[in-house]
Amino acid sequence: MQVLDEDGTVDPWRRRSRRTRRQMPLWQELPLLLVVAFCLAVLIRTFLLQAFFIPSGSMEDTLLIGDRVLVNKVVYDVRDPVRGEVVVFRGTDRWVPQEVQEPEPGFADKVGRTFGDLVGVSRPGEKDFIKRVIGVPGDRVKCCDDQGRVLVNGTPLDEPYVVRNSPLDVPPNARECRSRRFEEVVVPPGQIFVMGDHRLVSQDARCQGPVPIDNVVGRAFMVVWPSQRWTSLPVPETFDGLSRPAAAPAAPPPAEPAPVSGVALVLPAVTLMSVVARSGRSARARGRRLHP
């Protein structure tokens, strides 16, 4: 097909320019594609989603050491945490730093971790924790009833996610979370009461105090690695029948914005597929001749 100028003559420059754009090979587009995908991953990690590595057993058997969970970082910009959600947060000065035994990383490990931090597959710091929300502002939390269960506003929790609980015969200690029993705590305004699912080893709000909501990084809503453990992290049914705390608003909290995680997850993939498809069309175009 010839390209005609305004006066009806053939314009060789426009024809050559169009041919050049159409014949751009994939190997030239690939570096640009990688840069765009990397920038998208960094933006998603900073503002929308982040994958966290689980370094300890305080949430077993819900989360195992080595699991990677996907954390929604924007949900608590529109509402506060609710009971039963698994959250990542920064511990206060009262929270003892996590002790994670691991070998000294080599150069390759350091490079890999730096890249992982940038794109969102990062290990938590010593003051980053992941626990389950048991009480919200105004709640009265204590343990135990005659069956050894935690009570929230006088209602006992049946907790199937707690596989290994703390012993009942150990006396409470304000500095250690070895005992299952603890005195009633009224959750202050703007804070949450959190506990690990593995109560036998978890150091949590029982002995280290509630956590400010402002310290919450986001909600962990899915296990994404390893692949055989791919699952969601919903709110257990035991929290459905709890009464509203004294400090809670009369209206229910706004619904969680569902489209955020889906858009964030598929955006880099869509970009990749679109560029590859465009390059494929260009290659096919070079292999056939267009007729006027």
PDB file of C-alpha atoms in Angstrom:
ATOM      1  CA  MET A   1       0.000   0.000   0.000  1.00  0.00           C
ATOM      2  CA  GLN A   2       1.458   3.342  -0.982  1.00  0.00           C
ATOM      3  CA  VAL A   3       1.308   6.353   1.319  1.00  0.00           C
ATOM      4  CA  LEU A   4       0.199   9.480  -0.516  1.00  0.00           C
ATOM      5  CA  ASP A   5       0.955  13.051   0.425  1.00  0.00           C
ATOM      6  CA  GLU A   6      -1.634  15.834   0.371  1.00  0.00           C
ATOM      7  CA  ASP A   7      -0.928  16.503  -3.301  1.00  0.00           C
ATOM      8  CA  GLY A   8      -1.422  12.841  -4.224  1.00  0.00           C
ATOM      9  CA  THR A   9       2.271  11.971  -4.549  1.00  0.00           C
ATOM     10  CA  VAL A  10       4.090   9.199  -2.734  1.00  0.00           C
ATOM     11  CA  ASP A  11       5.807  10.351   0.452  1.00  0.00           C
ATOM     12  CA  PRO A  12       8.790   8.005   0.965  1.00  0.00           C
ATOM     13  CA  TRP A  13       9.658   9.464   4.372  1.00  0.00           C
ATOM     14  CA  ARG A  14       6.257   8.727   5.885  1.00  0.00           C
ATOM     15  CA  ARG A  15       6.318   5.237   4.374  1.00  0.00           C
ATOM     16  CA  ARG A  16       9.782   4.588   5.779  1.00  0.00           C
ATOM     17  CA  SER A  17       8.812   5.928   9.212  1.00  0.00           C
ATOM     18  CA  ARG A  18       5.742   3.697   9.357  1.00  0.00           C
ATOM     19  CA  ARG A  19       7.771   0.668   8.276  1.00  0.00           C
ATOM     20  CA  THR A  20      10.376   1.401  10.957  1.00  0.00           C
ATOM     21  CA  ARG A  21       7.819   1.613  13.747  1.00  0.00           C
ATOM     22  CA  ARG A  22       6.046  -1.528  12.620  1.00  0.00           C
ATOM     23  CA  GLN A  23       9.220  -3.582  12.435  1.00  0.00           C
ATOM     24  CA  MET A  24      10.575  -2.751  15.908  1.00  0.00           C
ATOM     25  CA  PRO A  25      11.671  -6.162  17.268  1.00  0.00           C
ATOM     26  CA  LEU A  26      10.786  -7.529  20.672  1.00  0.00           C
ATOM     27  CA  TRP A  27      14.383  -7.435  21.942  1.00  0.00           C
ATOM     28  CA  GLN A  28      14.320  -3.639  21.617  1.00  0.00           C
ATOM     29  CA  GLU A  29      11.004  -3.326  23.429  1.00  0.00           C
ATOM     30  CA  LEU A  30      11.865  -5.793  26.189  1.00  0.00           C
ATOM     31  CA  PRO A  31      14.192  -3.477  28.205  1.00  0.00           C
ATOM     32  CA  LEU A  32      11.549  -0.757  28.192  1.00  0.00           C
ATOM     33  CA  LEU A  33       8.934  -3.296  29.216  1.00  0.00           C
ATOM     34  CA  LEU A  34      11.057  -4.456  32.150  1.00  0.00           C
ATOM     35  CA  VAL A  35      11.601  -0.887  33.352  1.00  0.00           C
ATOM     36  CA  VAL A  36       7.867  -0.146  33.169  1.00  0.00           C
ATOM     37  CA  ALA A  37       6.973  -3.373  34.988  1.00  0.00           C
ATOM     38  CA  PHE A  38       9.566  -2.655  37.698  1.00  0.00           C
ATOM     39  CA  CYS A  39       8.244   0.887  38.220  1.00  0.00           C
ATOM     40  CA  LEU A  40       4.691  -0.449  38.455  1.00  0.00           C
ATOM     41  CA  ALA A  41       5.788  -3.031  41.023  1.00  0.00           C
ATOM     42  CA  VAL A  42       7.479  -0.346  43.143  1.00  0.00           C
ATOM     43  CA  LEU A  43       4.385   1.899  42.993  1.00  0.00           C
ATOM     44  CA  ILE A  44       2.089  -0.995  43.921  1.00  0.00           C
ATOM     45  CA  ARG A  45       4.376  -1.973  46.802  1.00  0.00           C
ATOM     46  CA  THR A  46       4.488   1.595  48.101  1.00  0.00           C
ATOM     47  CA  PHE A  47       0.816   2.488  47.920  1.00  0.00           C
ATOM     48  CA  LEU A  48      -1.395  -0.578  47.371  1.00  0.00           C
ATOM     49  CA  LEU A  49      -0.085  -4.053  48.161  1.00  0.00           C
ATOM     50  CA  GLN A  50       2.967  -5.652  49.724  1.00  0.00           C
ATOM     51  CA  ALA A  51       4.003  -9.267  50.236  1.00  0.00           C
ATOM     52  CA  PHE A  52       5.491 -10.084  53.653  1.00  0.00           C
ATOM     53  CA  PHE A  53       7.648 -13.036  54.622  1.00  0.00           C
ATOM     54  CA  ILE A  54       6.620 -14.850  57.828  1.00  0.00           C
ATOM     55  CA  PRO A  55       9.775 -15.279  59.964  1.00  0.00           C
ATOM     56  CA  SER A  56       8.388 -16.882  63.141  1.00  0.00           C
ATOM     57  CA  GLY A  57       5.806 -19.372  64.370  1.00  0.00           C
ATOM     58  CA  SER A  58       3.601 -16.996  66.380  1.00  0.00           C
ATOM     59  CA  MET A  59       0.693 -17.394  63.912  1.00  0.00           C
ATOM     60  CA  GLU A  60       0.877 -21.170  63.407  1.00  0.00           C
ATOM     61  CA  ASP A  61      -0.988 -23.041  62.064  1.00  0.00           C
ATOM     62  CA  THR A  62      -2.726 -20.242  60.191  1.00  0.00           C
ATOM     63  CA  LEU A  63       0.640 -18.976  58.915  1.00  0.00           C
ATOM     64  CA  LEU A  64       3.818 -21.048  58.828  1.00  0.00           C
ATOM     65  CA  ILE A  65       7.441 -19.944  58.819  1.00  0.00           C
ATOM     66  CA  GLY A  66       8.392 -19.151  55.215  1.00  0.00           C
ATOM     67  CA  ASP A  67       4.873 -18.269  54.079  1.00  0.00           C
ATOM     68  CA  ARG A  68       4.380 -15.073  52.135  1.00  0.00           C
ATOM     69  CA  VAL A  69       1.199 -13.113  52.697  1.00  0.00           C
ATOM     70  CA  LEU A  70      -0.293 -10.342  50.604  1.00  0.00           C
ATOM     71  CA  VAL A  71      -1.107  -7.198  52.599  1.00  0.00           C
ATOM     72  CA  ASN A  72      -3.682  -4.600  51.549  1.00  0.00           C
ATOM     73  CA  LYS A  73      -2.151  -1.241  52.524  1.00  0.00           C
ATOM     74  CA  VAL A  74      -5.097   1.009  51.631  1.00  0.00           C
ATOM     75  CA  VAL A  75      -8.080  -0.670  53.318  1.00  0.00           C
ATOM     76  CA  TYR A  76      -7.488   1.068  56.663  1.00  0.00           C
ATOM     77  CA  ASP A  77      -7.375   4.450  54.960  1.00  0.00           C
ATOM     78  CA  VAL A  78     -11.165   4.174  54.638  1.00  0.00           C
ATOM     79  CA  ARG A  79     -12.026   2.205  57.802  1.00  0.00           C
ATOM     80  CA  ASP A  80     -10.535   0.855  61.037  1.00  0.00           C
ATOM     81  CA  PRO A  81      -9.509  -2.769  61.636  1.00  0.00           C
ATOM     82  CA  VAL A  82     -12.256  -5.148  62.771  1.00  0.00           C
ATOM     83  CA  ARG A  83     -12.101  -8.178  65.042  1.00  0.00           C
ATOM     84  CA  GLY A  84     -10.740 -11.345  63.496  1.00  0.00           C
ATOM     85  CA  GLU A  85      -8.643  -9.726  60.782  1.00  0.00           C
ATOM     86  CA  VAL A  86      -4.941 -10.565  60.476  1.00  0.00           C
ATOM     87  CA  VAL A  87      -2.905  -7.358  60.416  1.00  0.00           C
ATOM     88  CA  VAL A  88       0.717  -6.304  59.964  1.00  0.00           C
ATOM     89  CA  PHE A  89       1.818  -3.492  62.257  1.00  0.00           C
ATOM     90  CA  ARG A  90       4.802  -1.764  63.806  1.00  0.00           C
ATOM     91  CA  GLY A  91       5.222  -2.597  67.463  1.00  0.00           C
ATOM     92  CA  THR A  92       5.475   0.110  70.090  1.00  0.00           C
ATOM     93  CA  ASP A  93       8.460   0.570  72.408  1.00  0.00           C
ATOM     94  CA  ARG A  94       6.910  -1.994  74.764  1.00  0.00           C
ATOM     95  CA  TRP A  95       7.020  -4.698  72.111  1.00  0.00           C
ATOM     96  CA  VAL A  96      10.100  -6.898  72.279  1.00  0.00           C
ATOM     97  CA  PRO A  97      11.845  -7.150  68.868  1.00  0.00           C
ATOM     98  CA  GLN A  98      11.353 -10.429  67.044  1.00  0.00           C
ATOM     99  CA  GLU A  99      14.168 -12.939  67.376  1.00  0.00           C
ATOM    100  CA  VAL A 100      14.624 -14.744  64.072  1.00  0.00           C
ATOM    101  CA  GLN A 101      17.513 -17.196  63.759  1.00  0.00           C
ATOM    102  CA  GLU A 102      19.012 -17.145  60.275  1.00  0.00           C
ATOM    103  CA  PRO A 103      22.528 -17.432  58.810  1.00  0.00           C
ATOM    104  CA  GLU A 104      24.557 -14.390  57.832  1.00  0.00           C
ATOM    105  CA  PRO A 105      23.459 -13.511  54.268  1.00  0.00           C
ATOM    106  CA  GLY A 106      25.999 -13.462  51.461  1.00  0.00           C
ATOM    107  CA  PHE A 107      26.316 -10.867  48.723  1.00  0.00           C
ATOM    108  CA  ALA A 108      23.788 -12.593  46.448  1.00  0.00           C
ATOM    109  CA  ASP A 109      21.286 -12.871  49.319  1.00  0.00           C
ATOM    110  CA  LYS A 110      21.694  -9.176  50.124  1.00  0.00           C
ATOM    111  CA  VAL A 111      21.076  -8.217  46.491  1.00  0.00           C
ATOM    112  CA  GLY A 112      18.042 -10.481  46.352  1.00  0.00           C
ATOM    113  CA  ARG A 113      16.593  -9.025  49.542  1.00  0.00           C
ATOM    114  CA  THR A 114      17.147  -5.470  48.320  1.00  0.00           C
ATOM    115  CA  PHE A 115      15.305  -6.263  45.094  1.00  0.00           C
ATOM    116  CA  GLY A 116      12.566  -8.018  47.065  1.00  0.00           C
ATOM    117  CA  ASP A 117      12.110  -4.985  49.313  1.00  0.00           C
ATOM    118  CA  LEU A 118      11.708  -2.763  46.267  1.00  0.00           C
ATOM    119  CA  VAL A 119       9.094  -4.890  44.519  1.00  0.00           C
ATOM    120  CA  GLY A 120       7.263  -5.897  47.691  1.00  0.00           C
ATOM    121  CA  VAL A 121       8.493  -9.378  48.657  1.00  0.00           C
ATOM    122  CA  SER A 122      10.182  -8.333  51.862  1.00  0.00           C
ATOM    123  CA  ARG A 123      11.064  -9.695  55.254  1.00  0.00           C
ATOM    124  CA  PRO A 124       9.535  -7.789  58.164  1.00  0.00           C
ATOM    125  CA  GLY A 125      11.813  -5.758  60.383  1.00  0.00           C
ATOM    126  CA  GLU A 126      12.441  -6.473  64.053  1.00  0.00           C
ATOM    127  CA  LYS A 127       9.540  -4.213  65.033  1.00  0.00           C
ATOM    128  CA  ASP A 128       7.120  -5.446  62.355  1.00  0.00           C
ATOM    129  CA  PHE A 129       4.605  -8.004  63.598  1.00  0.00           C
ATOM    130  CA  ILE A 130       1.652  -9.958  62.252  1.00  0.00           C
ATOM    131  CA  LYS A 131      -1.198 -10.886  64.622  1.00  0.00           C
ATOM    132  CA  ARG A 132      -4.965 -11.311  64.748  1.00  0.00           C
ATOM    133  CA  VAL A 133      -7.227  -8.515  65.972  1.00  0.00           C
ATOM    134  CA  ILE A 134      -9.150  -9.683  69.044  1.00  0.00           C
ATOM    135  CA  GLY A 135     -10.434  -6.382  70.415  1.00  0.00           C
ATOM    136  CA  VAL A 136     -11.147  -2.929  68.982  1.00  0.00           C
ATOM    137  CA  PRO A 137     -11.494   0.414  70.809  1.00  0.00           C
ATOM    138  CA  GLY A 138     -13.911   0.123  73.741  1.00  0.00           C
ATOM    139  CA  ASP A 139     -13.826  -3.691  73.920  1.00  0.00           C
ATOM    140  CA  ARG A 140     -13.295  -5.490  77.233  1.00  0.00           C
ATOM    141  CA  VAL A 141     -10.976  -8.437  76.669  1.00  0.00           C
ATOM    142  CA  LYS A 142      -9.952 -11.020  79.256  1.00  0.00           C
ATOM    143  CA  CYS A 143      -9.232 -14.693  79.786  1.00  0.00           C
ATOM    144  CA  CYS A 144     -10.636 -17.015  80.784  1.00  0.00           C
ATOM    145  CA  ASP A 145     -14.104 -18.476  81.275  1.00  0.00           C
ATOM    146  CA  ASP A 146     -14.652 -21.910  82.844  1.00  0.00           C
ATOM    147  CA  GLN A 147     -13.680 -23.535  79.525  1.00  0.00           C
ATOM    148  CA  GLY A 148     -10.463 -21.557  79.161  1.00  0.00           C
ATOM    149  CA  ARG A 149     -11.774 -19.297  76.400  1.00  0.00           C
ATOM    150  CA  VAL A 150     -11.021 -15.620  75.721  1.00  0.00           C
ATOM    151  CA  LEU A 151     -13.977 -13.321  76.405  1.00  0.00           C
ATOM    152  CA  VAL A 152     -14.742 -10.153  74.452  1.00  0.00           C
ATOM    153  CA  ASN A 153     -17.415  -7.982  76.067  1.00  0.00           C
ATOM    154  CA  GLY A 154     -18.463 -11.018  78.083  1.00  0.00           C
ATOM    155  CA  THR A 155     -18.877 -13.289  75.051  1.00  0.00           C
ATOM    156  CA  PRO A 156     -16.522 -16.309  74.826  1.00  0.00           C
ATOM    157  CA  LEU A 157     -14.667 -16.963  71.589  1.00  0.00           C
ATOM    158  CA  ASP A 158     -14.517 -20.439  70.074  1.00  0.00           C
ATOM    159  CA  GLU A 159     -11.195 -20.227  68.259  1.00  0.00           C
ATOM    160  CA  PRO A 160     -10.589 -23.168  65.883  1.00  0.00           C
ATOM    161  CA  TYR A 161      -7.505 -21.385  64.513  1.00  0.00           C
ATOM    162  CA  VAL A 162      -5.749 -21.751  67.906  1.00  0.00           C
ATOM    163  CA  VAL A 163      -4.097 -25.176  67.697  1.00  0.00           C
ATOM    164  CA  ARG A 164      -1.549 -24.770  70.507  1.00  0.00           C
ATOM    165  CA  ASN A 165      -2.803 -22.665  73.399  1.00  0.00           C
ATOM    166  CA  SER A 166      -1.029 -21.341  76.474  1.00  0.00           C
ATOM    167  CA  PRO A 167      -1.342 -23.389  79.674  1.00  0.00           C
ATOM    168  CA  LEU A 168      -3.985 -22.508  82.227  1.00  0.00           C
ATOM    169  CA  ASP A 169      -1.919 -23.473  85.259  1.00  0.00           C
ATOM    170  CA  VAL A 170       0.823 -20.875  84.659  1.00  0.00           C
ATOM    171  CA  PRO A 171       0.196 -17.675  86.666  1.00  0.00           C
ATOM    172  CA  PRO A 172      -0.162 -14.431  84.664  1.00  0.00           C
ATOM    173  CA  ASN A 173       2.986 -12.391  84.163  1.00  0.00           C
ATOM    174  CA  ALA A 174       2.851  -8.794  82.931  1.00  0.00           C
ATOM    175  CA  ARG A 175       6.203  -9.237  81.135  1.00  0.00           C
ATOM    176  CA  GLU A 176       5.720 -12.666  79.548  1.00  0.00           C
ATOM    177  CA  CYS A 177       2.870 -14.181  77.572  1.00  0.00           C
ATOM    178  CA  ARG A 178       3.378 -17.727  78.812  1.00  0.00           C
ATOM    179  CA  SER A 179       0.053 -17.879  80.649  1.00  0.00           C
ATOM    180  CA  ARG A 180      -3.336 -18.134  78.996  1.00  0.00           C
ATOM    181  CA  ARG A 181      -4.934 -16.112  81.773  1.00  0.00           C
ATOM    182  CA  PHE A 182      -4.814 -12.321  81.886  1.00  0.00           C
ATOM    183  CA  GLU A 183      -6.840  -9.628  83.626  1.00  0.00           C
ATOM    184  CA  GLU A 184      -9.541  -7.680  81.836  1.00  0.00           C
ATOM    185  CA  VAL A 185      -8.212  -5.031  79.460  1.00  0.00           C
ATOM    186  CA  VAL A 186     -10.337  -2.156  78.191  1.00  0.00           C
ATOM    187  CA  VAL A 187      -8.969  -1.346  74.736  1.00  0.00           C
ATOM    188  CA  PRO A 188      -8.176   2.408  74.636  1.00  0.00           C
ATOM    189  CA  PRO A 189      -9.510   4.681  71.870  1.00  0.00           C
ATOM    190  CA  GLY A 190      -7.462   4.519  68.686  1.00  0.00           C
ATOM    191  CA  GLN A 191      -5.879   1.155  69.589  1.00  0.00           C
ATOM    192  CA  ILE A 192      -6.440  -2.559  68.992  1.00  0.00           C
ATOM    193  CA  PHE A 193      -5.825  -5.684  71.096  1.00  0.00           C
ATOM    194  CA  VAL A 194      -3.980  -8.331  69.055  1.00  0.00           C
ATOM    195  CA  MET A 195      -2.940 -11.925  69.741  1.00  0.00           C
ATOM    196  CA  GLY A 196      -1.059 -14.595  67.815  1.00  0.00           C
ATOM    197  CA  ASP A 197      -2.803 -17.834  66.869  1.00  0.00           C
ATOM    198  CA  HIS A 198       0.018 -19.882  68.422  1.00  0.00           C
ATOM    199  CA  ARG A 199      -0.635 -18.676  71.968  1.00  0.00           C
ATOM    200  CA  LEU A 200       2.074 -20.873  73.451  1.00  0.00           C
ATOM    201  CA  VAL A 201       4.900 -18.851  71.841  1.00  0.00           C
ATOM    202  CA  SER A 202       3.276 -15.604  70.735  1.00  0.00           C
ATOM    203  CA  GLN A 203       4.381 -12.405  72.458  1.00  0.00           C
ATOM    204  CA  ASP A 204       1.390 -10.128  71.969  1.00  0.00           C
ATOM    205  CA  ALA A 205      -0.975  -7.658  73.638  1.00  0.00           C
ATOM    206  CA  ARG A 206      -1.443  -9.932  76.655  1.00  0.00           C
ATOM    207  CA  CYS A 207       1.924  -8.781  77.992  1.00  0.00           C
ATOM    208  CA  GLN A 208       3.065  -6.035  75.597  1.00  0.00           C
ATOM    209  CA  GLY A 209      -0.071  -3.926  75.458  1.00  0.00           C
ATOM    210  CA  PRO A 210      -2.466  -2.769  72.726  1.00  0.00           C
ATOM    211  CA  VAL A 211      -1.250  -1.322  69.423  1.00  0.00           C
ATOM    212  CA  PRO A 212      -2.155   2.094  67.988  1.00  0.00           C
ATOM    213  CA  ILE A 213      -4.226   1.829  64.826  1.00  0.00           C
ATOM    214  CA  ASP A 214      -1.866   4.382  63.273  1.00  0.00           C
ATOM    215  CA  ASN A 215       0.896   1.743  63.503  1.00  0.00           C
ATOM    216  CA  VAL A 216      -1.013  -0.752  61.351  1.00  0.00           C
ATOM    217  CA  VAL A 217       0.580  -1.248  57.931  1.00  0.00           C
ATOM    218  CA  GLY A 218      -2.343  -3.143  56.423  1.00  0.00           C
ATOM    219  CA  ARG A 219      -4.504  -6.245  56.404  1.00  0.00           C
ATOM    220  CA  ALA A 220      -3.058  -9.630  55.426  1.00  0.00           C
ATOM    221  CA  PHE A 221      -5.788 -11.171  53.285  1.00  0.00           C
ATOM    222  CA  MET A 222      -4.103 -13.989  51.350  1.00  0.00           C
ATOM    223  CA  VAL A 223      -1.275 -16.520  51.538  1.00  0.00           C
ATOM    224  CA  VAL A 224       0.413 -16.388  48.121  1.00  0.00           C
ATOM    225  CA  TRP A 225       3.472 -18.615  48.639  1.00  0.00           C
ATOM    226  CA  PRO A 226       4.239 -21.491  48.681  1.00  0.00           C
ATOM    227  CA  SER A 227       1.750 -22.396  45.979  1.00  0.00           C
ATOM    228  CA  GLN A 228       0.338 -25.422  47.822  1.00  0.00           C
ATOM    229  CA  ARG A 229      -0.717 -23.130  50.686  1.00  0.00           C
ATOM    230  CA  TRP A 230      -2.460 -20.554  48.491  1.00  0.00           C
ATOM    231  CA  THR A 231      -5.515 -19.488  50.506  1.00  0.00           C
ATOM    232  CA  SER A 232      -7.416 -16.469  51.762  1.00  0.00           C
ATOM    233  CA  LEU A 233      -7.439 -15.182  55.349  1.00  0.00           C
ATOM    234  CA  PRO A 234     -11.093 -14.431  56.115  1.00  0.00           C
ATOM    235  CA  VAL A 235     -12.577 -13.306  59.425  1.00  0.00           C
ATOM    236  CA  PRO A 236     -13.584 -16.416  61.445  1.00  0.00           C
ATOM    237  CA  GLU A 237     -17.286 -16.885  62.167  1.00  0.00           C
ATOM    238  CA  THR A 238     -16.693 -16.776  65.940  1.00  0.00           C
ATOM    239  CA  PHE A 239     -16.472 -12.979  65.726  1.00  0.00           C
ATOM    240  CA  ASP A 240     -19.854 -12.573  64.018  1.00  0.00           C
ATOM    241  CA  GLY A 241     -21.998 -12.638  67.145  1.00  0.00           C
ATOM    242  CA  LEU A 242     -19.997 -10.203  69.274  1.00  0.00           C
ATOM    243  CA  SER A 243     -21.684  -7.108  70.622  1.00  0.00           C
ATOM    244  CA  ARG A 244     -20.571  -3.667  69.588  1.00  0.00           C
ATOM    245  CA  PRO A 245     -18.003  -2.067  71.907  1.00  0.00           C
ATOM    246  CA  ALA A 246     -18.946   0.991  73.921  1.00  0.00           C
ATOM    247  CA  ALA A 247     -16.684   3.223  71.803  1.00  0.00           C
ATOM    248  CA  ALA A 248     -17.811   1.869  68.443  1.00  0.00           C
ATOM    249  CA  PRO A 249     -19.976   3.979  66.096  1.00  0.00           C
ATOM    250  CA  ALA A 250     -23.582   3.004  65.568  1.00  0.00           C
ATOM    251  CA  ALA A 251     -23.130   2.554  61.829  1.00  0.00           C
ATOM    252  CA  PRO A 252     -21.198  -0.446  60.500  1.00  0.00           C
ATOM    253  CA  PRO A 253     -17.749   0.218  59.027  1.00  0.00           C
ATOM    254  CA  PRO A 254     -17.552   0.916  55.288  1.00  0.00           C
ATOM    255  CA  ALA A 255     -17.125  -2.078  53.040  1.00  0.00           C
ATOM    256  CA  GLU A 256     -13.594  -2.960  52.036  1.00  0.00           C
ATOM    257  CA  PRO A 257     -12.769  -1.718  48.510  1.00  0.00           C
ATOM    258  CA  ALA A 258     -12.590  -4.996  46.614  1.00  0.00           C
ATOM    259  CA  PRO A 259     -11.258  -3.798  43.219  1.00  0.00           C
ATOM    260  CA  VAL A 260      -7.951  -2.531  44.601  1.00  0.00           C
ATOM    261  CA  SER A 261      -6.176  -5.854  44.980  1.00  0.00           C
ATOM    262  CA  GLY A 262      -7.368  -7.203  41.646  1.00  0.00           C
ATOM    263  CA  VAL A 263      -6.259  -4.157  39.680  1.00  0.00           C
ATOM    264  CA  ALA A 264      -2.920  -4.058  41.444  1.00  0.00           C
ATOM    265  CA  LEU A 265      -2.214  -7.711  40.747  1.00  0.00           C
ATOM    266  CA  VAL A 266      -3.125  -7.786  37.061  1.00  0.00           C
ATOM    267  CA  LEU A 267      -1.798  -4.401  35.930  1.00  0.00           C
ATOM    268  CA  PRO A 268       1.832  -5.500  35.357  1.00  0.00           C
ATOM    269  CA  ALA A 269       0.642  -8.691  33.651  1.00  0.00           C
ATOM    270  CA  VAL A 270      -1.687  -6.774  31.320  1.00  0.00           C
ATOM    271  CA  THR A 271       1.158  -4.422  30.395  1.00  0.00           C
ATOM    272  CA  LEU A 272       3.440  -7.370  29.624  1.00  0.00           C
ATOM    273  CA  MET A 273       0.852  -9.161  27.487  1.00  0.00           C
ATOM    274  CA  SER A 274      -0.049  -6.045  25.535  1.00  0.00           C
ATOM    275  CA  VAL A 275       3.558  -5.348  24.544  1.00  0.00           C
ATOM    276  CA  VAL A 276       4.201  -8.976  23.611  1.00  0.00           C
ATOM    277  CA  ALA A 277       1.005  -9.092  21.552  1.00  0.00           C
ATOM    278  CA  ARG A 278       1.926  -5.888  19.750  1.00  0.00           C
ATOM    279  CA  SER A 279       5.391  -7.259  18.976  1.00  0.00           C
ATOM    280  CA  GLY A 280       3.833 -10.480  17.703  1.00  0.00           C
ATOM    281  CA  ARG A 281       1.569  -8.558  15.329  1.00  0.00           C
ATOM    282  CA  SER A 282       4.587  -6.650  14.045  1.00  0.00           C
ATOM    283  CA  ALA A 283       6.454  -9.882  13.365  1.00  0.00           C
ATOM    284  CA  ARG A 284       3.511 -11.333  11.464  1.00  0.00           C
ATOM    285  CA  ALA A 285       3.201  -8.122   9.473  1.00  0.00           C
ATOM    286  CA  ARG A 286       6.804  -8.439   8.350  1.00  0.00           C
ATOM    287  CA  GLY A 287       6.139 -11.968   7.162  1.00  0.00           C
ATOM    288  CA  ARG A 288       3.355 -11.068   4.752  1.00  0.00           C
ATOM    289  CA  ARG A 289       3.055  -8.501   2.013  1.00  0.00           C
ATOM    290  CA  LEU A 290       0.258  -5.944   1.943  1.00  0.00           C
ATOM    291  CA  HIS A 291      -1.420  -5.320  -1.403  1.00  0.00           C
ATOM    292  CA  PRO A 292      -3.062  -2.054  -2.468  1.00  0.00           C
TER     293      PRO A 292
END
